[in-house]
CSV table of C-alpha atoms in Angstrom, one decimal:
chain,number,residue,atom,x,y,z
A,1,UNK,CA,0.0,0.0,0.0
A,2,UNK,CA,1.9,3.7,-0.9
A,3,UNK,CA,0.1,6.8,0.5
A,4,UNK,CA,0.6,10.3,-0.3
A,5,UNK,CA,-0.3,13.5,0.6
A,6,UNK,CA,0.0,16.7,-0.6
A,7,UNK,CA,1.9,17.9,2.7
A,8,UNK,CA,4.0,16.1,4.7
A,9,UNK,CA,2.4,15.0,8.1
A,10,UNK,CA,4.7,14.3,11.0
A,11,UNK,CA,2.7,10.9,12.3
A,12,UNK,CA,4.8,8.3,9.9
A,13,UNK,CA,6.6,5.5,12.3
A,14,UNK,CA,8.2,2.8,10.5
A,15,UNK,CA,6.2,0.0,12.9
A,16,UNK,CA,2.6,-0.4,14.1
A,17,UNK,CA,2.6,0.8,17.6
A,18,UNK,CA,-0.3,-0.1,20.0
A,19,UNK,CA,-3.1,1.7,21.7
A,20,UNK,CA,-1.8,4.7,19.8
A,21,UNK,CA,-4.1,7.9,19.9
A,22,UNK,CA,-3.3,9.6,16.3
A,23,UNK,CA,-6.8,9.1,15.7
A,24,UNK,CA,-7.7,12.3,17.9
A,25,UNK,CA,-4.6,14.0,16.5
A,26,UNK,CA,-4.4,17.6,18.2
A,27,UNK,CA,-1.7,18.9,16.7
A,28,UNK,CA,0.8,15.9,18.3
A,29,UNK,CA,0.2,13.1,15.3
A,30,UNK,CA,0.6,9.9,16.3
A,31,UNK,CA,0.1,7.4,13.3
A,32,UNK,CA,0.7,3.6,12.0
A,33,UNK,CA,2.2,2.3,8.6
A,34,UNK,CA,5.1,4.6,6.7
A,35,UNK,CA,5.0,7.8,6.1
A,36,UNK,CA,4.3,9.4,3.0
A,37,UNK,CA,6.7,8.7,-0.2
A,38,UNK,CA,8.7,6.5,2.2
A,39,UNK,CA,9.1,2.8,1.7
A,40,UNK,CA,8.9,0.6,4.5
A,41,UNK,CA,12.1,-0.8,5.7
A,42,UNK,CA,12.6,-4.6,5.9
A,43,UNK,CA,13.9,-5.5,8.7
A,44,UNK,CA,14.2,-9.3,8.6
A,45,UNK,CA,14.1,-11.9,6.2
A,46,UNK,CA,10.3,-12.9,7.4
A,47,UNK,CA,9.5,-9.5,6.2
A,48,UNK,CA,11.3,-9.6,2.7
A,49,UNK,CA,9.0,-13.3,2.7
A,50,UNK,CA,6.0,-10.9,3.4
A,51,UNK,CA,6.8,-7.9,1.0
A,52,UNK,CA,7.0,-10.4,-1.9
A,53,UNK,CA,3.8,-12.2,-1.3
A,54,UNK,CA,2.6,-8.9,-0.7
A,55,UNK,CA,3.5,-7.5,-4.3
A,56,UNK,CA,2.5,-10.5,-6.4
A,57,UNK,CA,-0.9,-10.7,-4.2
A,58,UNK,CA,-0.8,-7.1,-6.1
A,59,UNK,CA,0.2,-8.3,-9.4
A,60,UNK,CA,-2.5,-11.0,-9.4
A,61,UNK,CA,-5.3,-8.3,-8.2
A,62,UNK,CA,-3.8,-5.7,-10.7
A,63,UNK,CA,-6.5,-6.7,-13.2
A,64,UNK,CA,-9.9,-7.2,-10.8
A,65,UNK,CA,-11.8,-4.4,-10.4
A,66,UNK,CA,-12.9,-3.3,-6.9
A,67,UNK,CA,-15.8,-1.3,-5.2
A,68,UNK,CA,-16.6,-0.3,-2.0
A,69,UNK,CA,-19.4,-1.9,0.0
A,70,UNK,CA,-20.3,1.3,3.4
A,71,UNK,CA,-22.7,1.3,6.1
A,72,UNK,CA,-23.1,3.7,8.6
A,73,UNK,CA,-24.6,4.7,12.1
A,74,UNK,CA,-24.9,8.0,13.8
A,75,UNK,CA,-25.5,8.4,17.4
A,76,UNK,CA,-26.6,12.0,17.8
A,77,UNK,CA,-26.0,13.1,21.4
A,78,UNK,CA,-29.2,13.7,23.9
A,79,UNK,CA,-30.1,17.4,22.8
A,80,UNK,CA,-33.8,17.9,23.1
A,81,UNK,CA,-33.0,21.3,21.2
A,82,UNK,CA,-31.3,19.4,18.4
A,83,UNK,CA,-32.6,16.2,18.0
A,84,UNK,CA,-30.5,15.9,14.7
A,85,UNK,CA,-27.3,16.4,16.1
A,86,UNK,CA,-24.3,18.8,14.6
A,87,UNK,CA,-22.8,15.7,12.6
A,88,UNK,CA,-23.7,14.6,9.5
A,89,UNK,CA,-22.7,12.1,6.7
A,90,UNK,CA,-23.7,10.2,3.5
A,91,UNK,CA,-22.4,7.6,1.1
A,92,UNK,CA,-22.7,7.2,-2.4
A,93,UNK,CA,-22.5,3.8,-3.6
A,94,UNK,CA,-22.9,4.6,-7.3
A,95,UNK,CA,-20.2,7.5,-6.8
A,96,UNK,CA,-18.0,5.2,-4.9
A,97,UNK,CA,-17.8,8.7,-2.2
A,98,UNK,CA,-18.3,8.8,1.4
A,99,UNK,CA,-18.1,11.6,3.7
A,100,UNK,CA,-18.6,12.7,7.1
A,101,UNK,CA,-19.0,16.6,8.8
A,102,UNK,CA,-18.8,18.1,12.0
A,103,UNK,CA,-21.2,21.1,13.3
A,104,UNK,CA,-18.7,23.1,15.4
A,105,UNK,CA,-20.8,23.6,18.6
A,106,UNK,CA,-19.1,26.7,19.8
A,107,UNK,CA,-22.0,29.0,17.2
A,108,UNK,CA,-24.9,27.8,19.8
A,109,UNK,CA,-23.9,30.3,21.8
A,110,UNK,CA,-24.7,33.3,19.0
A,111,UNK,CA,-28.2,31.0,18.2
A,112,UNK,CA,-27.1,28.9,15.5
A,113,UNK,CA,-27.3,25.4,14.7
A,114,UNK,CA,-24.4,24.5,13.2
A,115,UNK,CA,-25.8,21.0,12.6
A,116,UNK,CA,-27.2,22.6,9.4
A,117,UNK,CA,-24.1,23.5,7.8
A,118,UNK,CA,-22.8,20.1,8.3
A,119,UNK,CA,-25.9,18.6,7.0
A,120,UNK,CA,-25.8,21.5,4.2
A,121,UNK,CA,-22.4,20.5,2.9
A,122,UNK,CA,-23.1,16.9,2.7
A,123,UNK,CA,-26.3,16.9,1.0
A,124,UNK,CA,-24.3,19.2,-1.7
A,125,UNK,CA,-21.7,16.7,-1.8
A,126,UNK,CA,-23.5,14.2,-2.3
A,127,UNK,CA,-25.4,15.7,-5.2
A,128,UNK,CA,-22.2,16.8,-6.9
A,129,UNK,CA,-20.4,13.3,-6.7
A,130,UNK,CA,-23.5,11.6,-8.0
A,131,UNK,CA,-23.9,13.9,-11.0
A,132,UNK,CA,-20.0,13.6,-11.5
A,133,UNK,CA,-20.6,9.9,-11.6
A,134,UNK,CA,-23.6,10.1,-13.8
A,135,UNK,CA,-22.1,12.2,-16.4
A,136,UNK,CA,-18.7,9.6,-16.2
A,137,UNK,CA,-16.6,11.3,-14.3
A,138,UNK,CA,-14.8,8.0,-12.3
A,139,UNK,CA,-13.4,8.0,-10.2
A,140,UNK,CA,-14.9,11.1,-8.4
A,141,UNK,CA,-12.6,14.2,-7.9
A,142,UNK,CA,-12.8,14.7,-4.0
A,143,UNK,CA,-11.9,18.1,-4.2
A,144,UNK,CA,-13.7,19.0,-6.7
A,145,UNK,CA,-16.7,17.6,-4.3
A,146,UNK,CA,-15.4,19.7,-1.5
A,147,UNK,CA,-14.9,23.0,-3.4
A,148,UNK,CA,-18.4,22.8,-4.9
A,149,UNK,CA,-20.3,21.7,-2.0
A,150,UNK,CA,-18.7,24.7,-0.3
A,151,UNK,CA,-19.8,27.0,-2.8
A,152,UNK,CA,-23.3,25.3,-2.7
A,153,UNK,CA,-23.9,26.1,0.6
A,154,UNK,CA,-23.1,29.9,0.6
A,155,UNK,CA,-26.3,31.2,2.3
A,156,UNK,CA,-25.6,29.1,5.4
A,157,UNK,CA,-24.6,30.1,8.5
A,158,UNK,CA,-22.5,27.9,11.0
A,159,UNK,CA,-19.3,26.2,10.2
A,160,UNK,CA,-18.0,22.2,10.4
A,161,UNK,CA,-15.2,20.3,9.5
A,162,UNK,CA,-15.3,17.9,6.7
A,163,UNK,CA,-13.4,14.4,5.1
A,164,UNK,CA,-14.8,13.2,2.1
A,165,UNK,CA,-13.2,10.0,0.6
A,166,UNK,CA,-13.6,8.7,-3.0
A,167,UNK,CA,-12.6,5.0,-4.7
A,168,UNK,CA,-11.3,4.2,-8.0
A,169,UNK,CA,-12.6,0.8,-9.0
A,170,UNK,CA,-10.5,0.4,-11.4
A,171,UNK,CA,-7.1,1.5,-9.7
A,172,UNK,CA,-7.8,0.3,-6.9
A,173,UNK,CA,-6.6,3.5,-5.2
A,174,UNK,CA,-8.1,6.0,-2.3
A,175,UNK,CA,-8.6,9.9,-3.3
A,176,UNK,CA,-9.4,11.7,0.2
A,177,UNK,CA,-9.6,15.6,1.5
A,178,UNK,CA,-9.7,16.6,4.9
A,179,UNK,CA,-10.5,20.1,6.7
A,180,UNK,CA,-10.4,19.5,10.6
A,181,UNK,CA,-10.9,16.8,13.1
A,182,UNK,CA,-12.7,14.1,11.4
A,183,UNK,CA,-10.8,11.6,10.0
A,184,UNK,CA,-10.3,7.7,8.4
A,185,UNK,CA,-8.5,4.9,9.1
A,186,UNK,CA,-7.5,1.8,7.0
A,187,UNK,CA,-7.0,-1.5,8.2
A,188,UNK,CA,-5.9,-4.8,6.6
A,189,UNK,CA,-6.3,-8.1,8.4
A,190,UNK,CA,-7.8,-6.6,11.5
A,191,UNK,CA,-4.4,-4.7,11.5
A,192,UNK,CA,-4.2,-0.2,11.6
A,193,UNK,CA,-2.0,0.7,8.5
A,194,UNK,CA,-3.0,4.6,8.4
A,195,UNK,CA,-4.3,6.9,9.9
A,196,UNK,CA,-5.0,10.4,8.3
A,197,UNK,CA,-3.6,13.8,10.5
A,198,UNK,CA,-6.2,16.2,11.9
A,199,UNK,CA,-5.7,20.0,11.7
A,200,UNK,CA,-6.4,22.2,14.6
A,201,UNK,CA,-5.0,25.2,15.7
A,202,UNK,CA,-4.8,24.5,19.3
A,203,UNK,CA,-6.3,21.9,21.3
A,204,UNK,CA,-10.4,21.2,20.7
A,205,UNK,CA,-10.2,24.0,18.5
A,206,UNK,CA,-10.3,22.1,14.7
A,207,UNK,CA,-10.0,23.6,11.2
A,208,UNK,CA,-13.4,24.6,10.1
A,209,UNK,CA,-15.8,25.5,6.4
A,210,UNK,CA,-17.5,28.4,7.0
A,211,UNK,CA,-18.7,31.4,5.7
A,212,UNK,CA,-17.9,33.6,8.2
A,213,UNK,CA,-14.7,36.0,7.6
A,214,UNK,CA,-12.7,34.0,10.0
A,215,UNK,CA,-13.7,30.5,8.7
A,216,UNK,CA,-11.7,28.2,6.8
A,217,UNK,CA,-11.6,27.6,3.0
A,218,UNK,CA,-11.8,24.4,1.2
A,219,UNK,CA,-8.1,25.1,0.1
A,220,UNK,CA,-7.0,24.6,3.6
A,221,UNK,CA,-8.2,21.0,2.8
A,222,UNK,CA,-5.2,18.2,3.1
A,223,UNK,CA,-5.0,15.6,0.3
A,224,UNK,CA,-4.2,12.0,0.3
A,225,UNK,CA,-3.9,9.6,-2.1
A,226,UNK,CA,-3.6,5.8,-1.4
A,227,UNK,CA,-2.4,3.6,-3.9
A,228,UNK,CA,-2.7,-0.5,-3.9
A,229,UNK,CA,-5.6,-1.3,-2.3
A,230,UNK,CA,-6.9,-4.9,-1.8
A,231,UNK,CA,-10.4,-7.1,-1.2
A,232,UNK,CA,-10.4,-7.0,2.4
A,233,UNK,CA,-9.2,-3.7,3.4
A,234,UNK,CA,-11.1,-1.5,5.9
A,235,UNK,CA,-12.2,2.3,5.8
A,236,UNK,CA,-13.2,3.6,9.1
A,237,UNK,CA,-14.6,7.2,8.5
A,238,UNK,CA,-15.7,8.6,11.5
A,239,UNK,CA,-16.1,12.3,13.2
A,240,UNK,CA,-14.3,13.4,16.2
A,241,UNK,CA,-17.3,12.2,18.5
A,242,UNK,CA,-15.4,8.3,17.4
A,243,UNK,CA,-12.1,9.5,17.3
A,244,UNK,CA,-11.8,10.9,20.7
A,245,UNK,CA,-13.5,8.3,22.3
A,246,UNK,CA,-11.9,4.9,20.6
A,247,UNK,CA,-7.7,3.8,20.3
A,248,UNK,CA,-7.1,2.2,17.4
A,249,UNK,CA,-6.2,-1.1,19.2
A,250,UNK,CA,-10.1,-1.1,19.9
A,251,UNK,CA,-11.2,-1.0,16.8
A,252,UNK,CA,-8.8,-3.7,15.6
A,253,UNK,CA,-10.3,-5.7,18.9
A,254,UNK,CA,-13.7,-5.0,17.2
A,255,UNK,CA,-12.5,-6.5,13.6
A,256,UNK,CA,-10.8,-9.2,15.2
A,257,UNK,CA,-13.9,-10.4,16.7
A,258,UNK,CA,-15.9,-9.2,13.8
A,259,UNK,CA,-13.1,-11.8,11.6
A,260,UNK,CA,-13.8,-14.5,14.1
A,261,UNK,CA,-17.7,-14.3,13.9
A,262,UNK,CA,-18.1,-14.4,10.0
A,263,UNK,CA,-15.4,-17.1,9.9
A,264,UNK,CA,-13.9,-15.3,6.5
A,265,UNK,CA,-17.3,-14.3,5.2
A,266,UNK,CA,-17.7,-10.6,4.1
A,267,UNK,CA,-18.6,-8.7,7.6
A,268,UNK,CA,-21.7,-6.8,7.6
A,269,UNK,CA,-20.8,-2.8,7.1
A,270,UNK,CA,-23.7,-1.7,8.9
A,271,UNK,CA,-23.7,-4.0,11.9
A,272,UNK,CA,-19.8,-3.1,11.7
A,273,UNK,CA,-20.1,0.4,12.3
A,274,UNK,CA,-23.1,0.0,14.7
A,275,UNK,CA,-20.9,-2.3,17.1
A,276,UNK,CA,-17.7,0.3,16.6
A,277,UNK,CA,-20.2,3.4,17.4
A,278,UNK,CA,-21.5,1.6,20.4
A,279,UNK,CA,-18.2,1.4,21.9
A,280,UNK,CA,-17.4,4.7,21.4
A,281,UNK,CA,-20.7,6.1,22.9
A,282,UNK,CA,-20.4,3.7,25.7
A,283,UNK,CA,-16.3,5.2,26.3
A,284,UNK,CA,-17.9,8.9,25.8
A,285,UNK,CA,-20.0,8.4,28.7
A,286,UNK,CA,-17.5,6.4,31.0
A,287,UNK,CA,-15.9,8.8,33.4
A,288,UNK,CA,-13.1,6.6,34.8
A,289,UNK,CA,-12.3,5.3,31.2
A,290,UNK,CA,-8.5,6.4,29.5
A,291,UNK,CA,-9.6,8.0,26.5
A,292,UNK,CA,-7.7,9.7,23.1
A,293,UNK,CA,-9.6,13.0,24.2
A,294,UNK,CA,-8.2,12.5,27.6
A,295,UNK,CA,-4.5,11.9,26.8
A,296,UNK,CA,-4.3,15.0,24.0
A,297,UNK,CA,-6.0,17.4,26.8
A,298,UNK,CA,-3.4,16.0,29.2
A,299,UNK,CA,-0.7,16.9,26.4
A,300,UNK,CA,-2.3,20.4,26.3
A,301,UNK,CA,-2.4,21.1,30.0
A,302,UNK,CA,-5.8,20.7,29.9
A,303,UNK,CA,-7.3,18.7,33.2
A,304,UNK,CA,-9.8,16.0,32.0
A,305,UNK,CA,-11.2,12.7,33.3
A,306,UNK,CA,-12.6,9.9,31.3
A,307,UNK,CA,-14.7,10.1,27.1
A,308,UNK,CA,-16.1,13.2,26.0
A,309,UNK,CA,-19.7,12.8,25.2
A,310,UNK,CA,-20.3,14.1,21.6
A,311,UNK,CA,-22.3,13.5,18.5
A,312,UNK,CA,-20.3,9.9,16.9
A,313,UNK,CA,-20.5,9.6,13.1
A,314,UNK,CA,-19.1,5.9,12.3
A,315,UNK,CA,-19.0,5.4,8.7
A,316,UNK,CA,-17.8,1.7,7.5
A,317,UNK,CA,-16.1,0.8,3.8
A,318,UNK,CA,-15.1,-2.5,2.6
A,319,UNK,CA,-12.9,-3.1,-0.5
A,320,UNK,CA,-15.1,-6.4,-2.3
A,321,UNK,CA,-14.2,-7.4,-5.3
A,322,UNK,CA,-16.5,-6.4,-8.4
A,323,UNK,CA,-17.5,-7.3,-11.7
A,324,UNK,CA,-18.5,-4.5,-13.1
């Protein structure tokens, strides 16, 4: 698998480490896999083994096209004032594009829902990937999504943060843009190979589309790229409400066990992300439980105890093969 982005993040270790916390990000990056335009280093012979079966697995696959099979789930937090949430999401199976937003809370206090922008620049997203896709554009220019959905939803007021992800069937390969503190992670055999940096200017305090004169632009966006993609592999798309309230060794617990049930059958995407979003509400609202959120505020001097009960926005992607 090769990633790139269009600007060099400082998470890339050259090993998997465990029960690391990258996924909240915060300015500190924590990651797993390589880094960007780096090749990973073989330490041993058992890894040259590995790195060969790995590349003709690729040559034999070269040829198959892929698609992506998503289910969601969405656990707004208790807000009798905003039943809905501030997160929103969608996935577009014929546009092979998924994406998830963030309402940034803080505008409540000047009366606005910033759940509507979220929910603004989604629905525009997904309206511009499908007609992309249905006039042949494939794969689906991220960006291009972002940039238009942004422009689409002008007249709104409110800001969020945004990661919208699109497949190339016939590549094989991962096109993603990123403004904020939402975020995806790929896994292969149960294991974390990536995870993308977050972008926030000081802790809690995330990148963020708006329209305001202080807001964010889509050009702030980070790009990735990721190359060599195989049946099998995992997309977890999720908002800050999963990422500051799950490690990545939890979610590899969750496939693990997920791998064990189907006994090698496809896993179910939507049961998949119901389970992972379950685990993260249940951390959010467990005040004695070590948490992502908990360790980055302890980075940033900040005293906090336990999850940090949020909106979670768990969107699931499976790479099947495909004959069409």
């Amino acid at each position: 698998m090769m990633i790139a982005a269009n600007k060099p993040p400082t998470f890339g270790l050259e090993t998997p480490i465990d029960d690391c916390y990258g996924s909240c990000g915060y300015g500190y990056g924590y990651g797993c896999g390589p880094a960007p335009h780096q090749k990973r280093k073989l330490n041993n012979p058992i890894d040259e083994v590995q790195e060969l079966q790995d590349t003709n697995k690729r040559r034999r696959i070269q040829n198959e096209k892929m698609k992506l099979v998503c289910g969601s789930c969405y656990c707004p937090k208790d807000n009798p004032e905003k039943p809905l949430g501030e997160d929103a999401h969608f996935i577009s199976h014929f546009a092979q594009t998924i994406g998830v937003a963030d309402g940034v809370g803080g505008w409540a206090r000047k009366g606005i829902d910033a759940g509507e922008y979220a929910r603004g620049i989604m629905n525009h997203a997904k309206e511009t990937a499908t007609h992309m896709a249905a006039i042949g554009a494939h794969p689906v220019d991220a960006r291009k999504v972002l940039n238009e959905a942004y422009e689409n939803n002008a007249d709104v007021q409110g800001s969020s943060t945004a990661c919208i992800l699109s497949f190339d069937k016939e590549r094989g390969s991962l096109h993603a843009v990123n403004v904020g503190d939402s975020g995806f992670m790929l896994f292969r055999e149960a294991m974390c190979v990536y995870i993308s940096p977050t972008q926030q200017r000081r802790f809690n305090c995330p990148y963020q589309l708006g329209n305001h004169v202080h807001s964010d632009r889509p050009e702030a966006a980070e790009e990735f790229q990721v190359e060599d993609m195989m049946p099998g592999d995992i997309i977890v798309l999720g908002s800050d409400g999963l990422l500051d309230n799950m490690f990545v060794s939890e979610i590899e617990e969750v496939l693990v066990a997920f791998n064990k049930v189907s006994g090698g059958r496809d896993c179910d995407c939507q049961e998949l992300a119901s389970t992972i979003a379950a685990v993260a509400l249940f951390n959010s609202e467990d005040e004695d439980n070590v948490t992502p959120f908990q360790m980055a505020a302890e980075k940033a001097g900040v005293e906090r105890v336990g999850g940090k009960i949020d909106d979670i926005t768990v969107v699931v992607a499976i790479v099947v093969a495909s004959s069409t």
